[in-house]
Tab-separated table of C-alpha atoms and ligand atoms in Angstrom:
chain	number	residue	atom	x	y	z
K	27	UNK	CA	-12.239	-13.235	-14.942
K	28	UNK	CA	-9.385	-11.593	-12.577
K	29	UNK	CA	-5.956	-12.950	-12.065
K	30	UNK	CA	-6.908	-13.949	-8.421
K	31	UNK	CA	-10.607	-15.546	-9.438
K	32	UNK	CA	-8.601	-17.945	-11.531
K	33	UNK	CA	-6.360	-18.956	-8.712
K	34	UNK	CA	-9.529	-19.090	-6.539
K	35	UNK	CA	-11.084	-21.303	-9.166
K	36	UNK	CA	-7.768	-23.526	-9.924
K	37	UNK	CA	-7.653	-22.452	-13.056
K	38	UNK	CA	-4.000	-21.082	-12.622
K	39	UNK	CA	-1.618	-22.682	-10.146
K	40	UNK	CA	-0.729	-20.839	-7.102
K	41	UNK	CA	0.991	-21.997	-3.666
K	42	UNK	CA	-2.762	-21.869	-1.117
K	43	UNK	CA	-1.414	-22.214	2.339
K	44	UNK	CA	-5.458	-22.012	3.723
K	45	UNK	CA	-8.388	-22.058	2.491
K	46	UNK	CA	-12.476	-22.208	3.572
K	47	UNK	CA	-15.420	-21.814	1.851
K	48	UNK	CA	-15.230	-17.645	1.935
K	49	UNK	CA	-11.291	-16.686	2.315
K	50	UNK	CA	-8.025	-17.596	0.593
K	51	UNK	CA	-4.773	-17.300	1.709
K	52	UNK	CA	-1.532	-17.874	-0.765
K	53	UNK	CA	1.962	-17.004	-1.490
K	54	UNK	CA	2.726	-13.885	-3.108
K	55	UNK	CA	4.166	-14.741	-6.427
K	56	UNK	CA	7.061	-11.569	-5.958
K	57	UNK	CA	7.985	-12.503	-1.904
K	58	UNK	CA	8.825	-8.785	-1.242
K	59	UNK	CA	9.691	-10.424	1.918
K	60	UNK	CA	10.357	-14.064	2.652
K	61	UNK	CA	6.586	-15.387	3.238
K	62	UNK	CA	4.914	-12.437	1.886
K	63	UNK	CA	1.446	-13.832	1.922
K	64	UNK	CA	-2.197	-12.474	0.169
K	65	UNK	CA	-5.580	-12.995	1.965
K	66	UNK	CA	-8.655	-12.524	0.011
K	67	UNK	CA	-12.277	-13.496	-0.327
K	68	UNK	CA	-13.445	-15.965	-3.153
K	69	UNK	CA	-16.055	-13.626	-4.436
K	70	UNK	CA	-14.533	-11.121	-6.439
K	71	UNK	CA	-15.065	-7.657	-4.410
K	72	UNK	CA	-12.822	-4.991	-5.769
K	73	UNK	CA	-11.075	-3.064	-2.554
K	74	UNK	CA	-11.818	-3.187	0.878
K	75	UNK	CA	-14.188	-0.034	0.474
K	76	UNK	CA	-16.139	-2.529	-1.459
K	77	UNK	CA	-16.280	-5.624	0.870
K	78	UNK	CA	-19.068	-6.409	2.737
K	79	UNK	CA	-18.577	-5.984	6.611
K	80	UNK	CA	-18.980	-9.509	7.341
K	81	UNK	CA	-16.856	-10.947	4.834
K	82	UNK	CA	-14.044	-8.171	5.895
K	83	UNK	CA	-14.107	-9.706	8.938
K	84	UNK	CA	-13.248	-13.010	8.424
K	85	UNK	CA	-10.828	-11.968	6.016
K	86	UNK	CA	-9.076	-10.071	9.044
K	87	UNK	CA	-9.594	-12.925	11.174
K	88	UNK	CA	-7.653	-15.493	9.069
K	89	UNK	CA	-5.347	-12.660	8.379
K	90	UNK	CA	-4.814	-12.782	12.408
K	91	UNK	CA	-4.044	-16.366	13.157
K	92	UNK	CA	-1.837	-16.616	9.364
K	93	UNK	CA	0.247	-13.643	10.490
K	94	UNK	CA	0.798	-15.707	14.046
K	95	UNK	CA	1.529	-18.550	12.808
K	96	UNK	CA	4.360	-16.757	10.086
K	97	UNK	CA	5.528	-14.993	12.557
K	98	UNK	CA	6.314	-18.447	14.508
K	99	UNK	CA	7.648	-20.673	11.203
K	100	UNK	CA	9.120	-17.792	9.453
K	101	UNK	CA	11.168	-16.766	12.233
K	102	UNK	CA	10.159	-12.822	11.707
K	103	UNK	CA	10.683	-10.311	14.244
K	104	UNK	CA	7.361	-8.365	12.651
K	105	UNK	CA	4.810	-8.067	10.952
K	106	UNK	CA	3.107	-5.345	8.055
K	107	UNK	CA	-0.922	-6.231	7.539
K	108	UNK	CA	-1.719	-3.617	4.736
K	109	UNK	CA	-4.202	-3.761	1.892
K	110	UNK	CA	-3.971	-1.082	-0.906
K	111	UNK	CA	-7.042	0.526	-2.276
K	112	UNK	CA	-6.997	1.962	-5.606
K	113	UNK	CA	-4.192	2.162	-8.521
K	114	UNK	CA	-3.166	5.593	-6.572
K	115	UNK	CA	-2.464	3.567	-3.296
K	116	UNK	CA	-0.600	1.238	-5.562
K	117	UNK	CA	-3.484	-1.374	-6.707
K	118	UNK	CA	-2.406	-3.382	-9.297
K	119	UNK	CA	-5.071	-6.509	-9.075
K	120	UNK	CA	-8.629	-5.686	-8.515
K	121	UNK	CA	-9.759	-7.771	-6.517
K	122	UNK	CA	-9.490	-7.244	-2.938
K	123	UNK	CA	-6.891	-8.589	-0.900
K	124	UNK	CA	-4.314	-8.037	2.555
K	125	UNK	CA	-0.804	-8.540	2.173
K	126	UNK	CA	0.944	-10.098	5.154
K	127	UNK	CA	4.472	-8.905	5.055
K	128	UNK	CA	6.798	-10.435	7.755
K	129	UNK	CA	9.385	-8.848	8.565
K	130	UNK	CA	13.568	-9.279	9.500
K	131	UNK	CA	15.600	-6.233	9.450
K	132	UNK	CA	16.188	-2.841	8.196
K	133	UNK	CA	16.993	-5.116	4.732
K	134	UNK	CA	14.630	-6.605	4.280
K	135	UNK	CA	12.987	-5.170	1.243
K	136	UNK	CA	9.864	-3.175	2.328
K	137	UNK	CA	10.291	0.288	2.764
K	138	UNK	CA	7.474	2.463	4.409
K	139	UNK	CA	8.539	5.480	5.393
K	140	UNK	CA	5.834	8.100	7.271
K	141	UNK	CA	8.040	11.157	6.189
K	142	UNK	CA	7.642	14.540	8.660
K	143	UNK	CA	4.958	17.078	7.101
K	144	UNK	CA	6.140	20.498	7.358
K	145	UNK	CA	2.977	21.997	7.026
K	146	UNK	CA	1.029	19.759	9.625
K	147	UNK	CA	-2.108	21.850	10.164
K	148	UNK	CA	-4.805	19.343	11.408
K	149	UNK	CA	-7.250	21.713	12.418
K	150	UNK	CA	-8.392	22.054	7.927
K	151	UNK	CA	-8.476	18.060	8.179
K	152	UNK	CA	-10.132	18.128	11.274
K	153	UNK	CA	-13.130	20.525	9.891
K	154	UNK	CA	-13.461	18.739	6.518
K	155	UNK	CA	-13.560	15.143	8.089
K	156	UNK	CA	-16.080	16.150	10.876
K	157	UNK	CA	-18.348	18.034	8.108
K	158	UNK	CA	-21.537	16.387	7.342
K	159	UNK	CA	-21.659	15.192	3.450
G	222	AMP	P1	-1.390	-4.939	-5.089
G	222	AMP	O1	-0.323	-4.125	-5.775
G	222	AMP	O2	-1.676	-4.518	-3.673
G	222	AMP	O3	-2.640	-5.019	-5.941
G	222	AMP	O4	-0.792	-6.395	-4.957
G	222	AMP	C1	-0.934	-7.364	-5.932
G	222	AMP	C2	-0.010	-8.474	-5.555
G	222	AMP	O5	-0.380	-9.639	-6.262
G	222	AMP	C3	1.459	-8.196	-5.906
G	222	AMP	O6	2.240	-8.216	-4.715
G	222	AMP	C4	1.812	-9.339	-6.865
G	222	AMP	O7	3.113	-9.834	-6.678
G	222	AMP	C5	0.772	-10.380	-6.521
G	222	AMP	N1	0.453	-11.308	-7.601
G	222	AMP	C6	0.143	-11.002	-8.870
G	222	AMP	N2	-0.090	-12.123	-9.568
G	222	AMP	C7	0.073	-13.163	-8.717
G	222	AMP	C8	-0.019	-14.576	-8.832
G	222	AMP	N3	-0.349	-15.164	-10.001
G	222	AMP	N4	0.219	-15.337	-7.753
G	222	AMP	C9	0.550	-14.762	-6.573
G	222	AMP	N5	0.653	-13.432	-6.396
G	222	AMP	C10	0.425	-12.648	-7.449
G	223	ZN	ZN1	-11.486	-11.633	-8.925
């Protein structure tokens, strides 16, 4: 069973700050920033390319009103909703989950940088994503 099934099932403590009979929300354990926060279903799916529509969407939806209500408590000035997908986009627990990441300042800890492409020809992207498979 996954790190995050055990949590789901109690079998490991964790700090749940919501919780209903599909989604759970907790801490994250490293706090990249201060209330850095994980929503994910209880039934082990492994990415979001995996998660039934349905399901994503109430995942989303909690992720919504949790990242409001940080936002409020935490004092942030922002807020990062990501989810990574795969060990290449930096997936280190398999089972599916969003990362809220509230944010202060410039030092705050996260880093995401969209750096300039130098060779930004979208017209090969365009062709290959508008090519039947
Ligand atoms: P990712 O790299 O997107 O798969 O994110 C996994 C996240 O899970 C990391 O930010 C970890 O800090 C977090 N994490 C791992 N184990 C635990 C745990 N036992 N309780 C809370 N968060 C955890
Ligand atoms: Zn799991």
């Amino acid at each position: 069973m996954c790190i995050f099934c055990k949590i789901i099932n109690h079998e490991i403590p964790a700090s749940v700050l919501y919780e209903d009979e599909d989604v759970c929300a907790i801490l994250d354990i490293s706090q990249v920033t201060d209330g850095h926060t994980l929503v994910m279903p209880k039934e082990h799916v492994e990415n979001i390319l995996d998660c039934p529509p349905v399901l994503l969407s109430k995942i989303m939806s909690v992720a919504q009103t949790l990242s409001k209500d940080i936002l409020i408590k935490m004092n942030a000035k922002g807020i990062n909703v990501l989810t990574n997908a795969k060990p290449a986009a930096g997936q280190s627990v398999m089972h599916f989950h969003v990362h809220i990441l509230p944010r202060y300042d410039e030092n705050d800890r996260l880093i995401i940088e969209f750096k300039e492409n130098e060779n930004k020809d979208i017209s090969i992207a365009y062709q290959r994503l508008t090519k039947e498979l």
